[in-house]
Amino acid sequence: MPGTSGLNREIDPDQAAVVRRIFADYADGLSPRKIAADLNAEGIPSPSGAGWNDSTIRGNAKKRDGMLRNETYVGVIVYGRNTFKRDPETGL
């Protein structure tokens, strides 16, 4: 259906529990570094499958990425947030 691209997302209950925990821990005053360390200590897999890093949680303010800064985690879908420029000759 035209105009609905990206609106058919499904929430994974196991991943949602981790996301809720991260937001709750942060609201309780834990730093992103402490949250990441706790998740790693408990063997909870990160989105990439590697270990948790504080930047995965806090993200970059300018790029609005990371779990705490990404609007998707509060239910807002934003299009065109990131742009990537490549050299047409090298592809880099």
PDB file of C-alpha atoms in Angstrom:
ATOM      1  CA  MET A   1       0.000   0.000   0.000  1.00  0.00           C
ATOM      2  CA  PRO A   2       1.517   3.371  -0.995  1.00  0.00           C
ATOM      3  CA  GLY A   3       2.529   5.654   1.840  1.00  0.00           C
ATOM      4  CA  THR A   4       2.788   2.949   4.485  1.00  0.00           C
ATOM      5  CA  SER A   5       6.423   1.931   4.030  1.00  0.00           C
ATOM      6  CA  GLY A   6       8.019   1.424   7.443  1.00  0.00           C
ATOM      7  CA  LEU A   7       4.704   1.398   9.266  1.00  0.00           C
ATOM      8  CA  ASN A   8       4.493  -2.387   9.346  1.00  0.00           C
ATOM      9  CA  ARG A   9       7.152  -2.856  12.017  1.00  0.00           C
ATOM     10  CA  GLU A  10       6.698  -5.493  14.672  1.00  0.00           C
ATOM     11  CA  ILE A  11       7.975  -5.348  18.227  1.00  0.00           C
ATOM     12  CA  ASP A  12      10.036  -8.314  19.367  1.00  0.00           C
ATOM     13  CA  PRO A  13       8.981  -8.936  23.002  1.00  0.00           C
ATOM     14  CA  ASP A  14      12.451 -10.100  24.118  1.00  0.00           C
ATOM     15  CA  GLN A  15      14.193  -7.098  22.565  1.00  0.00           C
ATOM     16  CA  ALA A  16      11.490  -4.761  23.884  1.00  0.00           C
ATOM     17  CA  ALA A  17      12.179  -5.943  27.426  1.00  0.00           C
ATOM     18  CA  VAL A  18      15.855  -5.006  27.034  1.00  0.00           C
ATOM     19  CA  VAL A  19      14.940  -1.595  25.574  1.00  0.00           C
ATOM     20  CA  ARG A  20      12.523  -0.897  28.436  1.00  0.00           C
ATOM     21  CA  ARG A  21      15.173  -1.916  30.930  1.00  0.00           C
ATOM     22  CA  ILE A  22      17.744   0.423  29.358  1.00  0.00           C
ATOM     23  CA  PHE A  23      15.336   3.372  29.515  1.00  0.00           C
ATOM     24  CA  ALA A  24      14.338   2.511  33.106  1.00  0.00           C
ATOM     25  CA  ASP A  25      17.963   2.132  34.218  1.00  0.00           C
ATOM     26  CA  TYR A  26      18.845   5.464  32.625  1.00  0.00           C
ATOM     27  CA  ALA A  27      15.831   7.143  34.257  1.00  0.00           C
ATOM     28  CA  ASP A  28      17.015   5.693  37.580  1.00  0.00           C
ATOM     29  CA  GLY A  29      20.341   7.486  37.138  1.00  0.00           C
ATOM     30  CA  LEU A  30      22.607   4.760  35.760  1.00  0.00           C
ATOM     31  CA  SER A  31      25.126   5.952  33.186  1.00  0.00           C
ATOM     32  CA  PRO A  32      25.179   4.450  29.677  1.00  0.00           C
ATOM     33  CA  ARG A  33      28.585   2.956  30.526  1.00  0.00           C
ATOM     34  CA  LYS A  34      27.191   1.213  33.649  1.00  0.00           C
ATOM     35  CA  ILE A  35      24.126  -0.018  31.746  1.00  0.00           C
ATOM     36  CA  ALA A  36      26.340  -1.458  28.993  1.00  0.00           C
ATOM     37  CA  ALA A  37      28.614  -3.130  31.553  1.00  0.00           C
ATOM     38  CA  ASP A  38      25.622  -4.708  33.323  1.00  0.00           C
ATOM     39  CA  LEU A  39      24.139  -6.016  30.060  1.00  0.00           C
ATOM     40  CA  ASN A  40      27.515  -7.487  29.043  1.00  0.00           C
ATOM     41  CA  ALA A  41      27.975  -9.078  32.488  1.00  0.00           C
ATOM     42  CA  GLU A  42      24.564 -10.734  32.152  1.00  0.00           C
ATOM     43  CA  GLY A  43      25.334 -11.995  28.637  1.00  0.00           C
ATOM     44  CA  ILE A  44      22.470 -10.080  27.023  1.00  0.00           C
ATOM     45  CA  PRO A  45      23.193  -9.776  23.284  1.00  0.00           C
ATOM     46  CA  SER A  46      23.478  -6.324  21.738  1.00  0.00           C
ATOM     47  CA  PRO A  47      21.704  -5.371  18.491  1.00  0.00           C
ATOM     48  CA  SER A  48      24.843  -6.167  16.473  1.00  0.00           C
ATOM     49  CA  GLY A  49      25.522  -9.394  18.344  1.00  0.00           C
ATOM     50  CA  ALA A  50      28.812  -8.046  19.706  1.00  0.00           C
ATOM     51  CA  GLY A  51      29.176  -6.676  23.225  1.00  0.00           C
ATOM     52  CA  TRP A  52      27.308  -3.617  24.471  1.00  0.00           C
ATOM     53  CA  ASN A  53      29.093  -0.281  24.322  1.00  0.00           C
ATOM     54  CA  ASP A  54      28.036   2.940  26.029  1.00  0.00           C
ATOM     55  CA  SER A  55      27.777   4.639  22.615  1.00  0.00           C
ATOM     56  CA  THR A  56      25.226   2.012  21.525  1.00  0.00           C
ATOM     57  CA  ILE A  57      23.041   3.263  24.349  1.00  0.00           C
ATOM     58  CA  ARG A  58      23.737   7.025  24.430  1.00  0.00           C
ATOM     59  CA  GLY A  59      24.478   7.523  20.735  1.00  0.00           C
ATOM     60  CA  ASN A  60      25.637  10.697  19.076  1.00  0.00           C
ATOM     61  CA  ALA A  61      23.644  13.900  19.656  1.00  0.00           C
ATOM     62  CA  LYS A  62      24.363  15.254  16.182  1.00  0.00           C
ATOM     63  CA  LYS A  63      23.384  12.035  14.394  1.00  0.00           C
ATOM     64  CA  ARG A  64      20.489  11.314  16.806  1.00  0.00           C
ATOM     65  CA  ASP A  65      21.407   7.666  16.959  1.00  0.00           C
ATOM     66  CA  GLY A  66      21.847   5.292  19.869  1.00  0.00           C
ATOM     67  CA  MET A  67      18.939   3.987  21.881  1.00  0.00           C
ATOM     68  CA  LEU A  68      18.397   7.046  24.072  1.00  0.00           C
ATOM     69  CA  ARG A  69      18.480   9.548  21.194  1.00  0.00           C
ATOM     70  CA  ASN A  70      16.759   7.568  18.438  1.00  0.00           C
ATOM     71  CA  GLU A  71      13.115   8.593  18.007  1.00  0.00           C
ATOM     72  CA  THR A  72      12.185   5.088  16.847  1.00  0.00           C
ATOM     73  CA  TYR A  73      12.489   3.827  20.420  1.00  0.00           C
ATOM     74  CA  VAL A  74       9.664   6.123  21.509  1.00  0.00           C
ATOM     75  CA  GLY A  75       7.459   5.257  18.526  1.00  0.00           C
ATOM     76  CA  VAL A  76       8.310   8.038  16.069  1.00  0.00           C
ATOM     77  CA  ILE A  77       9.443   7.096  12.565  1.00  0.00           C
ATOM     78  CA  VAL A  78      11.670   9.761  10.982  1.00  0.00           C
ATOM     79  CA  TYR A  79      12.567   9.611   7.303  1.00  0.00           C
ATOM     80  CA  GLY A  80      15.629  11.228   5.761  1.00  0.00           C
ATOM     81  CA  ARG A  81      17.438  11.626   9.074  1.00  0.00           C
ATOM     82  CA  ASN A  82      20.756  10.374   7.705  1.00  0.00           C
ATOM     83  CA  THR A  83      22.451  11.171   4.426  1.00  0.00           C
ATOM     84  CA  PHE A  84      25.515   9.499   3.035  1.00  0.00           C
ATOM     85  CA  LYS A  85      27.703  11.180   0.427  1.00  0.00           C
ATOM     86  CA  ARG A  86      29.864   9.082  -1.831  1.00  0.00           C
ATOM     87  CA  ASP A  87      32.429   9.935  -4.432  1.00  0.00           C
ATOM     88  CA  PRO A  88      30.898   8.757  -7.734  1.00  0.00           C
ATOM     89  CA  GLU A  89      34.338   7.812  -9.035  1.00  0.00           C
ATOM     90  CA  THR A  90      35.543   5.696  -6.106  1.00  0.00           C
ATOM     91  CA  GLY A  91      32.259   4.750  -4.481  1.00  0.00           C
ATOM     92  CA  LEU A  92      33.721   5.749  -1.097  1.00  0.00           C
TER      93      LEU A  92
END
